[in-house]
Coordinates of C-alpha atoms in Angstrom, one line a residue:
M494 CA -0.3 -0.1 0.0
K495 CA 1.5 3.5 -1.1
Q496 CA 2.6 5.9 2.0
V497 CA 2.1 9.2 2.0
A498 CA 4.4 12.4 3.8
L499 CA 2.1 13.3 6.0
K500 CA 2.7 16.4 8.4
I501 CA 1.4 15.2 11.8
L502 CA 1.1 17.6 14.9
V503 CA 0.3 16.2 18.4
I504 CA -0.7 18.6 21.1
E505 CA -0.5 16.4 24.0
D506 CA 1.2 17.3 27.5
N507 CA 1.4 14.0 28.9
P508 CA 4.9 12.6 27.9
G509 CA 4.0 9.3 28.4
D510 CA 0.9 9.2 25.9
F511 CA 2.7 11.2 23.2
I512 CA 5.7 8.3 23.6
L513 CA 2.8 6.2 22.7
V514 CA 0.9 8.1 20.2
N515 CA 4.3 8.9 18.6
E516 CA 5.0 4.9 18.4
Y517 CA 1.8 3.9 16.4
L518 CA 2.1 6.9 13.8
E519 CA 5.5 5.7 13.2
E520 CA 4.7 2.1 12.5
A521 CA 1.1 3.0 10.6
F522 CA 2.8 5.8 8.6
P523 CA 6.8 5.7 8.2
L524 CA 7.1 8.9 5.6
A525 CA 5.3 11.2 8.2
T526 CA 6.8 14.2 10.1
V527 CA 5.5 14.3 13.9
F528 CA 5.3 17.6 15.4
H529 CA 5.0 17.7 19.3
G530 CA 3.2 21.1 20.9
D531 CA 3.0 20.2 25.0
T532 CA 1.0 23.3 24.6
L533 CA -1.7 25.3 22.8
K534 CA 0.5 27.7 22.4
K535 CA 3.3 25.8 20.9
G536 CA 1.0 24.0 18.7
I537 CA -0.2 26.8 17.5
E538 CA 3.3 28.0 16.5
F539 CA 3.7 24.8 14.6
L540 CA 0.6 25.7 12.6
E541 CA 2.0 28.7 11.6
K542 CA 4.9 27.4 10.2
E543 CA 4.5 24.3 8.9
K544 CA 1.7 23.0 6.2
I545 CA 0.2 20.6 8.5
D546 CA -2.0 17.7 7.2
V547 CA -3.7 16.2 10.4
I548 CA -3.7 17.4 14.4
L549 CA -3.8 15.3 17.2
L550 CA -5.5 17.3 20.1
D551 CA -5.5 16.7 23.6
L552 CA -8.4 18.1 25.4
T553 CA -6.6 18.7 29.0
L554 CA -3.7 21.0 28.0
P555 CA -2.1 23.9 30.8
D556 CA -3.0 26.2 28.4
G557 CA -6.4 25.2 27.6
M558 CA -9.3 22.8 28.9
G559 CA -12.1 20.8 27.1
I560 CA -14.0 22.1 23.9
S561 CA -12.2 25.7 24.2
S562 CA -9.3 24.2 23.1
F563 CA -10.2 22.8 20.2
H564 CA -12.4 26.0 19.0
T565 CA -9.0 28.0 19.5
I566 CA -7.3 25.6 17.0
N567 CA -11.0 25.7 14.7
S568 CA -11.3 29.2 14.4
K569 CA -7.6 30.1 13.3
F570 CA -6.9 26.9 11.3
P571 CA -10.5 25.4 10.1
R572 CA -9.2 23.9 7.0
V573 CA -6.8 21.3 8.9
P574 CA -9.0 17.9 10.0
V575 CA -8.6 17.8 14.1
I576 CA -8.5 14.5 15.9
I577 CA -9.7 14.2 19.5
L578 CA -7.1 12.5 21.7
T579 CA -9.0 11.7 25.0
G580 CA -9.3 9.7 28.0
L581 CA -11.9 7.3 28.8
G582 CA -13.9 9.9 31.0
A583 CA -14.2 12.5 28.8
T584 CA -15.9 11.0 26.0
E585 CA -18.8 13.5 26.7
I586 CA -16.4 16.4 25.6
A587 CA -15.2 14.7 22.7
L588 CA -18.8 14.0 21.2
E589 CA -19.3 17.7 21.9
S590 CA -16.2 18.4 19.9
L591 CA -17.5 16.0 16.8
Q592 CA -20.6 18.1 16.7
V593 CA -19.0 21.6 16.2
G594 CA -16.4 20.3 13.4
A595 CA -13.9 18.0 14.9
Q596 CA -13.3 15.0 11.9
D597 CA -13.1 11.9 15.1
F598 CA -12.0 10.9 18.4
I599 CA -9.5 8.4 19.6
V600 CA -10.0 6.7 23.4
K601 CA -6.4 6.8 24.5
D602 CA -6.7 3.4 25.7
D603 CA -8.3 1.9 22.9
S604 CA -5.9 3.0 20.6
N605 CA -3.9 1.5 18.2
P606 CA -1.8 1.6 15.2
S607 CA -4.5 0.6 12.8
V608 CA -7.0 2.8 14.9
L609 CA -4.9 5.5 14.6
A610 CA -4.4 5.2 11.0
K611 CA -7.9 4.7 9.8
S612 CA -9.3 7.7 11.8
I613 CA -6.5 10.1 10.4
K614 CA -7.1 8.9 6.7
Y615 CA -11.0 8.8 6.8
G616 CA -10.6 12.4 9.2
I617 CA -8.6 13.8 6.3
E618 CA -11.0 12.7 3.7
R619 CA -14.2 14.2 5.5
S620 CA -11.7 17.1 5.8
K621 CA -11.8 17.4 2.1
I622 CA -15.1 17.0 1.5
Y623 CA -16.2 19.2 3.8
G624 CA -14.2 21.5 2.0
H625 CA -15.3 20.7 -1.3
L626 CA -19.1 20.6 0.1
K627 CA -18.3 24.6 1.5
K628 CA -17.0 25.7 -1.7
S629 CA -20.3 24.3 -3.3
E630 CA -22.5 25.9 -0.9
E631 CA -20.3 29.2 -1.5
Q632 CA -21.1 28.8 -5.5
Y633 CA -24.7 28.4 -4.7
K634 CA -24.9 31.2 -3.0
F635 CA -23.5 33.2 -5.5
L636 CA -25.5 31.4 -7.9
F637 CA -28.7 32.6 -5.9
N638 CA -27.7 36.2 -5.2
N639 CA -26.0 37.2 -8.8
N640 CA -29.0 35.2 -10.6
P641 CA -30.7 37.8 -12.9
L642 CA -33.6 35.6 -12.5
P643 CA -36.1 36.6 -9.1
M644 CA -35.6 33.7 -6.9
C645 CA -36.9 33.3 -3.1
A646 CA -37.2 30.2 -0.7
F647 CA -40.1 29.7 1.8
D648 CA -40.9 27.4 4.2
V649 CA -42.5 24.5 3.1
N650 CA -45.3 24.3 5.5
A651 CA -46.1 28.2 6.9
H652 CA -44.8 29.7 3.3
K653 CA -43.6 32.4 5.4
I654 CA -40.1 33.9 3.1
L655 CA -36.7 32.9 3.9
M656 CA -34.7 34.7 1.8
V657 CA -34.6 36.6 -1.4
N658 CA -32.0 37.7 -4.1
E659 CA -31.2 41.0 -5.3
A660 CA -33.1 40.6 -8.6
A661 CA -36.5 39.8 -6.5
I662 CA -35.7 42.9 -4.9
E663 CA -35.6 45.0 -7.8
H664 CA -38.3 43.6 -9.8
Y665 CA -41.0 43.9 -7.1
G666 CA -40.3 47.2 -5.2
H667 CA -40.0 45.2 -1.8
S668 CA -36.6 45.4 0.7
E669 CA -35.5 42.4 1.8
E670 CA -36.7 43.2 5.2
E671 CA -40.1 43.6 4.0
F672 CA -40.0 40.3 1.9
Q673 CA -38.9 38.5 5.0
T674 CA -42.2 39.6 6.7
M675 CA -44.5 38.2 3.8
T676 CA -45.4 34.7 2.9
I677 CA -45.1 33.5 -0.7
D678 CA -48.9 33.7 -0.9
A679 CA -48.9 37.4 0.0
L680 CA -47.7 38.4 -3.4
E681 CA -50.5 37.1 -5.3
V682 CA -53.0 39.1 -6.7
N683 CA -55.9 36.2 -5.4
N684 CA -56.1 32.8 -5.0
D685 CA -57.5 31.7 -7.9
R686 CA -54.4 30.2 -9.7
K687 CA -53.5 27.4 -11.4
I688 CA -50.7 24.8 -10.3
Y689 CA -49.1 22.3 -12.3
N690 CA -47.4 19.2 -10.6
A691 CA -44.3 18.5 -13.0
A692 CA -44.5 15.4 -12.4
N693 CA -47.8 14.7 -13.5
G694 CA -49.9 17.7 -14.4
T695 CA -52.7 17.7 -11.7
G696 CA -53.7 20.2 -9.9
S697 CA -52.2 21.1 -6.3
N698 CA -51.6 23.1 -3.5
I699 CA -48.6 25.0 -3.5
S700 CA -45.6 22.7 -3.1
C701 CA -42.3 21.9 -3.6
N702 CA -41.1 20.3 -7.4
T703 CA -44.0 22.0 -9.2
I704 CA -44.4 24.6 -12.2
I705 CA -47.4 27.0 -11.0
N706 CA -48.9 30.0 -13.2
L707 CA -50.2 32.6 -11.4
Q708 CA -50.3 36.8 -10.6
H709 CA -48.2 38.8 -9.1
Q710 CA -48.9 42.3 -7.5
K711 CA -45.4 44.6 -7.3
K712 CA -44.9 47.1 -4.5
N713 CA -46.2 49.5 -6.8
K714 CA -49.3 47.7 -7.4
Q715 CA -48.4 46.6 -11.0
V716 CA -49.7 43.2 -11.9
I717 CA -47.6 41.0 -13.7
D718 CA -47.7 37.1 -15.2
V719 CA -45.4 35.1 -13.6
E720 CA -44.6 31.2 -14.1
M721 CA -42.7 30.0 -10.7
R722 CA -41.0 27.0 -10.1
T723 CA -40.5 25.4 -6.8
H724 CA -37.4 22.9 -5.7
E725 CA -37.5 21.3 -2.3
I726 CA -34.1 22.3 -0.8
V727 CA -33.4 22.6 3.2
I728 CA -32.0 25.8 4.8
E729 CA -30.6 25.3 8.1
G730 CA -32.7 22.4 9.4
T731 CA -35.7 23.8 7.9
T732 CA -37.3 22.2 4.8
A733 CA -38.2 24.8 2.5
C734 CA -39.0 25.5 -1.2
L735 CA -36.7 27.1 -3.4
A736 CA -38.7 29.4 -6.0
V737 CA -37.1 30.4 -9.3
I738 CA -39.4 33.3 -10.7
H739 CA -40.2 34.0 -14.7
D740 CA -41.7 37.3 -15.6
V741 CA -44.1 36.4 -18.8
T742 CA -46.3 39.2 -19.0
E743 CA -44.8 40.4 -22.6
R744 CA -42.8 37.3 -23.6
N745 CA -44.3 35.0 -26.2
M746 CA -44.6 31.1 -25.9
A747 CA -41.4 30.1 -27.7
K748 CA -39.3 32.0 -25.6
E749 CA -40.7 31.5 -22.4
Q750 CA -40.3 27.4 -23.6
L751 CA -36.8 28.2 -23.7
R752 CA -36.1 30.3 -20.1
E753 CA -38.0 26.9 -19.0
S754 CA -35.7 24.9 -20.8
E755 CA -32.5 26.7 -19.3
Q756 CA -33.7 26.6 -16.0
M757 CA -34.4 23.1 -16.1
F758 CA -31.0 22.7 -17.1
R759 CA -29.5 24.9 -14.9
T760 CA -30.9 23.0 -11.7
I761 CA -30.2 19.3 -13.0
S762 CA -26.4 20.5 -13.5
E763 CA -25.8 21.9 -10.3
N764 CA -26.7 17.7 -8.8
F765 CA -24.4 16.7 -11.9
P766 CA -20.6 18.2 -10.4
N767 CA -18.9 15.1 -12.6
G768 CA -21.0 15.0 -15.5
A769 CA -23.3 17.1 -17.8
V770 CA -26.9 17.4 -19.5
A771 CA -28.0 17.3 -22.9
I772 CA -31.0 17.5 -25.3
L773 CA -30.7 15.7 -28.1
D774 CA -33.3 15.5 -31.5
K775 CA -33.7 12.9 -33.4
D776 CA -30.4 12.6 -35.4
L777 CA -29.0 12.6 -32.0
T778 CA -27.9 16.2 -33.1
I779 CA -27.3 18.2 -29.6
L780 CA -29.4 21.5 -28.8
Y781 CA -28.9 22.2 -25.7
T782 CA -25.7 21.2 -23.6
A783 CA -24.3 22.6 -19.6
G784 CA -22.7 21.3 -17.1
K785 CA -20.0 20.9 -14.9
E786 CA -17.6 18.7 -16.6
F787 CA -18.0 17.2 -20.1
H788 CA -16.2 13.7 -21.5
I789 CA -14.1 15.4 -23.5
R790 CA -11.2 17.4 -21.3
N791 CA -10.4 21.2 -21.8
V792 CA -13.0 22.0 -23.9
D793 CA -17.1 23.8 -22.7
A794 CA -20.6 23.6 -23.8
P795 CA -20.3 25.2 -27.1
Y796 CA -17.6 23.0 -28.8
F797 CA -21.0 20.7 -28.9
E798 CA -23.7 22.5 -29.9
N799 CA -25.3 21.2 -33.2
T800 CA -22.8 18.3 -33.2
D801 CA -24.0 14.7 -33.6
Y802 CA -23.2 13.2 -29.7
T803 CA -22.5 9.9 -30.4
S804 CA -19.6 11.7 -32.8
H805 CA -17.2 12.6 -29.6
F806 CA -16.8 8.7 -29.0
H807 CA -14.2 6.4 -31.0
S808 CA -15.6 3.2 -32.2
P809 CA -16.8 0.6 -31.1
V810 CA -18.1 2.8 -28.6
K811 CA -19.9 5.2 -30.7
E812 CA -22.1 2.5 -31.8
K813 CA -23.2 1.4 -28.9
V814 CA -24.3 4.3 -27.7
R815 CA -26.0 5.2 -30.6
S816 CA -28.0 2.0 -30.5
R817 CA -28.8 2.7 -26.8
L818 CA -30.1 6.3 -27.5
M819 CA -32.3 5.3 -30.4
K820 CA -34.3 2.8 -27.9
V821 CA -35.5 6.1 -26.0
F822 CA -37.2 7.1 -29.0
E823 CA -39.4 4.5 -28.7
G824 CA -40.3 5.2 -24.9
E825 CA -37.6 3.4 -22.8
N826 CA -35.3 4.7 -20.2
A827 CA -31.6 3.9 -20.8
V828 CA -28.9 3.5 -18.2
F829 CA -25.7 2.2 -19.4
E830 CA -21.8 2.9 -19.0
A831 CA -19.6 4.8 -21.4
K832 CA -15.7 5.0 -22.1
Y833 CA -13.9 7.7 -23.6
E834 CA -10.0 7.2 -23.4
D835 CA -9.1 6.7 -19.8
L836 CA -12.3 8.2 -18.5
S837 CA -15.4 5.9 -17.8
Y838 CA -18.7 7.7 -18.0
M839 CA -22.8 6.4 -16.6
I840 CA -25.0 8.2 -19.0
S841 CA -29.0 8.1 -18.3
A842 CA -31.6 8.8 -21.0
V843 CA -35.0 9.4 -20.7
P844 CA -37.9 10.9 -23.5
L845 CA -38.9 14.2 -23.6
Y846 CA -42.6 14.0 -25.2
E847 CA -44.8 16.7 -26.8
T848 CA -48.2 17.8 -26.2
S849 CA -49.5 15.3 -28.9
G850 CA -47.7 12.2 -26.8
S851 CA -44.5 11.8 -29.4
I852 CA -41.0 11.5 -28.7
N853 CA -39.4 14.1 -31.1
K854 CA -36.4 15.0 -27.8
I855 CA -34.3 13.0 -25.4
L856 CA -32.6 14.6 -22.0
I857 CA -29.4 13.0 -21.4
A858 CA -27.1 12.7 -18.6
S859 CA -23.6 11.9 -18.1
Q860 CA -21.5 11.1 -14.9
N861 CA -17.9 10.8 -14.7
I862 CA -17.4 7.6 -12.8
T863 CA -13.6 6.8 -13.1
E864 CA -12.5 7.5 -9.7
Q865 CA -15.4 5.4 -8.5
K866 CA -14.3 2.4 -10.5
K867 CA -10.6 3.2 -9.7
N868 CA -12.0 2.8 -5.7
E869 CA -13.5 -0.4 -6.3
T870 CA -10.9 -2.0 -7.8
E871 CA -8.7 -0.5 -5.1
K872 CA -10.8 -2.2 -3.0
E873 CA -10.7 -5.2 -4.4
M874 CA -6.9 -5.0 -3.9
L875 CA -7.2 -3.7 -0.4
I876 CA -9.5 -7.1 0.6
E877 CA -7.1 -9.4 -0.8
E878 CA -3.9 -7.8 1.0
L879 CA -6.0 -7.5 3.9
T880 CA -6.5 -10.8 3.5
Q881 CA -2.7 -11.7 3.3
N882 CA -2.1 -9.7 6.3
N883 CA -4.5 -11.3 8.1
S884 CA -2.8 -14.6 7.1
D885 CA 0.4 -13.3 7.7
L886 CA -0.4 -12.2 11.3
R887 CA -1.5 -15.2 12.2
Q888 CA 1.7 -17.1 11.2
F889 CA 3.4 -14.3 13.1
S890 CA 1.5 -14.9 16.1
Y891 CA 2.4 -18.8 15.8
I892 CA 6.0 -18.3 15.8
T893 CA 6.0 -15.6 18.9
S894 CA 4.2 -17.8 21.1
H895 CA 6.5 -20.8 19.6
N896 CA 9.3 -18.7 20.5
L897 CA 8.3 -17.2 23.8
R898 CA 7.8 -20.8 25.2
A899 CA 11.7 -22.2 25.3
P900 CA 12.5 -18.9 26.9
L901 CA 9.7 -18.7 29.3
S902 CA 10.5 -22.6 30.7
N903 CA 14.0 -21.6 31.2
L904 CA 12.8 -18.5 33.5
L905 CA 10.3 -20.6 35.4
G906 CA 13.6 -23.3 35.8
I907 CA 15.5 -20.4 37.5
I908 CA 12.7 -19.3 39.9
K909 CA 12.0 -22.6 40.5
L910 CA 15.8 -23.3 41.6
L911 CA 16.1 -20.1 43.3
D912 CA 16.7 -20.4 47.1
T913 CA 15.9 -16.9 48.2
S914 CA 16.1 -17.1 52.1
L915 CA 20.2 -17.0 51.8
I916 CA 19.8 -13.7 50.2
T917 CA 20.0 -11.2 52.7
D918 CA 20.3 -7.9 50.5
P919 CA 16.6 -6.6 50.7
M920 CA 16.9 -4.8 47.6
T921 CA 17.9 -8.3 45.7
T922 CA 14.9 -9.9 47.4
L923 CA 12.8 -7.1 45.8
L924 CA 13.9 -7.4 42.4
L925 CA 13.4 -11.3 42.5
Q926 CA 10.0 -11.0 43.8
N927 CA 9.7 -8.7 41.1
F928 CA 11.0 -10.9 38.2
E929 CA 9.2 -13.7 39.8
E930 CA 5.8 -12.2 39.4
C931 CA 6.4 -10.8 36.0
T932 CA 7.4 -14.0 34.1
L933 CA 4.6 -15.7 35.6
Q934 CA 2.1 -13.1 34.4
L935 CA 4.0 -13.1 31.3
N936 CA 3.6 -17.0 31.0
D937 CA -0.1 -16.3 31.8
T938 CA 0.0 -13.7 29.1
V939 CA 1.5 -16.2 26.6
N940 CA -0.3 -19.2 27.6
D941 CA -3.8 -16.8 27.1
L942 CA -2.5 -16.0 23.6
I943 CA -2.0 -19.8 22.5
N944 CA -5.4 -20.4 23.9
V945 CA -7.1 -18.0 21.6
L946 CA -4.9 -19.0 18.8
I947 CA -6.0 -22.2 19.2
I948 CA -9.8 -21.8 19.3
K949 CA -9.7 -19.0 16.4
N950 CA -8.0 -21.7 14.1
N951 CA -9.7 -24.9 14.9
V952 CA -12.8 -24.3 12.6
N953 CA -13.2 -28.1 12.5
A954 CA -13.4 -28.7 15.7
K955 CA -15.2 -31.9 16.5
K956 CA -18.5 -31.4 16.9
E957 CA -20.9 -33.9 18.9
T958 CA -24.5 -34.5 20.0
L959 CA -24.2 -33.3 23.7
D960 CA -26.3 -33.3 26.7
I961 CA -26.7 -29.8 28.1
R962 CA -28.0 -30.9 31.4
K963 CA -25.0 -33.4 32.4
I964 CA -22.7 -30.7 31.2
F965 CA -24.2 -27.9 33.3
E966 CA -24.4 -30.0 36.5
R967 CA -20.5 -31.1 36.1
V968 CA -19.8 -27.8 35.7
V969 CA -21.7 -26.8 38.7
H970 CA -20.5 -29.5 41.0
S971 CA -16.6 -28.4 39.6
V972 CA -17.3 -25.3 41.4
Q973 CA -19.7 -25.8 44.5
N974 CA -17.5 -24.6 47.0
V975 CA -17.4 -21.3 45.9
I976 CA -21.6 -21.7 45.4
E977 CA -22.1 -22.9 48.8
Q978 CA -19.6 -20.1 50.2
K979 CA -21.6 -17.2 48.4
K980 CA -25.0 -19.1 48.9
V981 CA -25.7 -18.7 45.5
I982 CA -29.4 -19.7 44.5
V983 CA -29.0 -21.8 40.9
T984 CA -32.0 -22.9 38.8
A985 CA -31.9 -24.8 35.6
D986 CA -34.7 -25.3 32.7
F987 CA -33.6 -27.5 30.1
D988 CA -37.4 -29.1 29.8
N989 CA -37.7 -27.3 26.6
A990 CA -34.4 -28.3 24.9
Y991 CA -31.2 -29.9 26.2
E992 CA -29.7 -31.7 23.3
V993 CA -27.4 -29.3 21.4
L994 CA -24.7 -29.8 18.5
F995 CA -21.6 -28.2 19.8
N996 CA -18.0 -29.3 21.2
R997 CA -17.9 -30.9 24.5
S998 CA -14.5 -29.0 25.5
Y999 CA -16.0 -25.8 24.5
L1000 CA -19.2 -26.4 26.0
E1001 CA -17.3 -26.8 29.1
S1002 CA -15.5 -23.8 29.0
I1003 CA -18.6 -21.5 28.2
L1004 CA -20.9 -22.5 31.1
L1005 CA -17.9 -22.7 33.4
N1006 CA -16.6 -18.8 32.4
L1007 CA -20.3 -17.9 32.8
V1008 CA -20.8 -19.3 35.6
T1009 CA -17.6 -18.3 37.7
N1010 CA -18.6 -14.8 36.4
A1011 CA -21.3 -15.0 37.8
V1012 CA -20.6 -15.9 41.1
K1013 CA -17.6 -13.3 40.9
Y1014 CA -19.2 -10.4 39.9
S1015 CA -22.5 -11.4 42.2
S1016 CA -24.4 -8.1 44.0
P1017 CA -23.7 -7.8 47.8
K1018 CA -27.1 -6.3 48.2
R1019 CA -28.8 -9.4 47.5
T1020 CA -28.6 -13.2 47.4
P1021 CA -27.1 -14.1 44.3
E1022 CA -29.0 -16.0 41.4
I1023 CA -28.2 -17.6 38.6
K1024 CA -31.4 -18.9 36.3
V1025 CA -30.7 -21.1 32.6
R1026 CA -33.1 -22.0 30.9
T1027 CA -33.3 -23.0 27.2
E1028 CA -35.9 -23.4 24.0
K1029 CA -36.3 -24.9 20.8
I1030 CA -35.7 -22.1 17.8
A1031 CA -35.7 -22.9 14.1
D1032 CA -32.4 -23.6 13.5
G1033 CA -31.2 -24.5 16.6
V1034 CA -31.1 -24.3 20.5
K1035 CA -31.2 -20.8 22.7
L1036 CA -29.8 -20.6 25.9
S1037 CA -30.4 -17.6 28.3
F1038 CA -28.1 -17.4 31.4
S1039 CA -29.2 -14.9 34.1
D1040 CA -27.9 -13.3 37.0
N1041 CA -28.8 -10.7 39.2
G1042 CA -25.3 -9.5 40.0
L1043 CA -23.9 -5.8 39.1
G1044 CA -24.6 -5.7 35.8
I1045 CA -22.5 -3.6 32.9
D1046 CA -22.5 0.0 31.3
L1047 CA -23.6 -1.5 28.0
Q1048 CA -24.2 2.6 26.8
R1049 CA -20.1 2.3 27.7
Y1050 CA -19.0 -0.9 26.7
K1051 CA -21.5 -2.3 24.4
D1052 CA -19.0 -2.2 21.5
R1053 CA -16.5 -3.6 23.9
I1054 CA -17.9 -6.8 25.9
F1055 CA -16.3 -9.4 24.1
G1056 CA -12.8 -7.7 23.5
L1057 CA -10.0 -9.4 24.3
Y1058 CA -8.2 -8.0 27.8
Q1059 CA -12.1 -5.7 28.8
R1060 CA -13.0 -5.3 32.0
F1061 CA -15.6 -3.7 33.4
H1062 CA -15.6 -4.3 37.0
D1063 CA -12.6 -3.5 39.4
H1064 CA -11.9 -6.9 40.8
A1065 CA -8.2 -7.6 41.3
D1066 CA -8.4 -11.3 39.6
S1067 CA -10.4 -10.1 36.9
K1068 CA -8.4 -10.5 33.2
G1069 CA -10.9 -9.4 31.0
L1070 CA -10.3 -12.7 28.7
G1071 CA -13.5 -14.6 29.5
L1072 CA -16.2 -13.3 27.6
Y1073 CA -13.4 -13.0 24.5
I1074 CA -13.0 -16.3 24.8
V1075 CA -16.7 -17.6 25.0
N1076 CA -17.5 -15.6 22.2
S1077 CA -14.3 -17.1 20.1
Q1078 CA -15.6 -20.3 21.0
I1079 CA -19.5 -19.8 19.9
R1080 CA -18.5 -18.2 16.7
V1081 CA -15.7 -20.6 15.8
M1082 CA -18.6 -23.2 15.8
G1083 CA -20.9 -20.8 13.7
G1084 CA -23.5 -19.9 17.2
E1085 CA -24.1 -16.6 17.8
I1086 CA -24.0 -14.4 21.3
D1087 CA -25.8 -11.5 22.7
V1088 CA -26.2 -9.5 25.7
E1089 CA -28.5 -7.6 27.8
S1090 CA -27.9 -6.2 30.9
E1091 CA -28.4 -3.3 33.5
V1092 CA -26.1 -1.8 36.1
D1093 CA -26.9 -3.0 39.6
K1094 CA -29.8 -5.5 38.0
G1095 CA -28.0 -8.0 36.2
T1096 CA -27.4 -9.7 33.0
T1097 CA -28.4 -11.8 30.5
F1098 CA -26.2 -13.9 27.7
I1099 CA -28.5 -15.2 25.2
I1100 CA -26.6 -18.1 23.0
T1101 CA -27.6 -19.8 20.0
F1102 CA -26.5 -23.2 19.3
K1103 CA -26.8 -24.2 15.4
N1104 CA -27.6 -26.9 13.8

C-alpha cells in the first residue's frame, strides 16, 4: 500500500501518552513527520510555520481546557482536520467536539496503530469532502444572489419567505426586510391560481417540485403574470422550497419555453458536479448542453452544440451509444456505461414527450464514474491485501508464541531453583520477587494467547450431540465450594431443549466461564441467583443465562463487551479474557451470542447453538 509523507501535529502535554501515540504513528505512517507541542500555544506556533495535514489534539492542556481548546485551534486553522485524543472519562466532551467540527475522536486506552491510521485517513478525507461541500455552498449562494431571475426560498409549511435575491428585490420593489415579513402567498393578486405539478400535471396547493402559473403584484401595485418553479431544499434544518420566478407578461410562448428549458438544465447541472446534461433530437444532434464536466477534456458547451452526440466517442463505443439512445425514442429509458479514452461515464437517457404524445427529443445526463471504478478496484486489492496480512499475522502469532515458550520455561525453571532464604540484601530480594511476578504474568499471557489462537483457528473442531443438562451439572459441581460459600441459588430449566450440536470442551468452558463470572461479580446487596433455561428455535437451540449481579454499563461498553482484555469492574483477579474466549468458542462453532444488562440489576447472555 502506498505510504504518504504526512505532516502530523500532536498537541499533548503527557509525555507518556505522546511517546505511545508517536510509536503508533511511526508504525502506521513510516514517512510521516510528527511535530509535538505540549501546550496550545506551541501547537499554534507549529501550525503557523508548517503546512500541517492533520492535528491530534488532547483537550486537557496547561493553557486550554475542554472544548475551548478545539475552538481556539479551529477558529485559526479551520481547514486543518482535527482528531481529538481523550481518556475514558472525557468522551462526552469529545462527542461535543464532533458536533462543532472535529473529524473524529480516539480514546487513548483503546488506541492502536490501525485505529489511529484509519481515523487519520478518514479524517483527512472527510475534511476534504467538507471543504468541497463548503465551496459548493458558497458557489450556490453566489449563483442564488447573482442570478438575474427573481428567486426566493419559503418555508414549505407556513409559506413564510426565508430569503430572496437581489433580482427579486429589484423586480418587486420590496426591501429584503419587507420580504422576510411576508408569505409567498402575499405576492398573489388572488388565490384563483392554476398550479401544475411537474410530475403528473395535476392541480394541488403550493408545494415543492411544481410549476405554477399565477399573477403577482409588485409594491407599486403593478400586476404581472409569472411562472414560478419550486424545488425542495433544506435551509438551516428547515424544509423549504426554492422558487425561481419568471415574469412572462410580455414574452411569447417560444421565449417562455426556452427560459423553462434553461432553468431546468441549470437545476439539473447543479446536481451533476462530475458530468453534464443535454437535449438531443432524433438525429442525435445536440440542441442544448450544460454541466460541470464534459467527457472531452478542455472543452465547454459551445464545442458540442449542433454536433452529433455519438461523434464524440470512438468506435466501437460510438455504435453502442447510438444503439442505446435510439431505443429511447421508442419510449424506453436507458442507463449504460460508456468509455472515452481513460474516462468512464454513466449515461442516463429519458424521452421528452410533446403535448401530442410523440417523442422528438431525449434528455441525457452523463456522470464521470472513473474515480468510483478506480476506488472499487482499489477496494478489491485492499481486501486481498488484508486477507494476506491476516494470514501473515496469524503465522507471526504462532511463531512468536512458540519462540517465547522455550525462554519462558527456562525462566520458570530458574525461579523454582532460586533459594531466596539465603539472600540477605533487601533490594535483591525485592528485585527477585518482581522478576518472579513478571515472569509468571508473561507466562499467563502467552498461555492465554495460545489458547485464543487455538480457538480462532480450530474451525474444524469436532461437533457432537451433547446433553447440556449433564454438562451444566458437571460444571456446577466443579465449583460447588464457591457456590455454597457465596450461597448462590442456581435454577436450571432444560425441559424444552437439552440436546445441542457443539464441541464438548468448548461447551464446558463456556458454561464454566459464565458461572464463575456470575459468582465473581455478584452483588453484595442481595442473594446471588443464576437462572438458566433453553428453548428450541427454527435452526437450533437458544440458551439464556441470567444473573442478578453487578451488571454492565452497555451504553459505555457495548462495542467492547467481547473484546480481548476488556474489564468492566475493579476486581483484582479479573483479566478480561473470559468473555472474549466465550465469544470466540461460540463463533468458531457457527453460533451467536448477545448480551442484555442493566447496572446493579444483572446480566443475561443469550447463546444460539445452530444445527
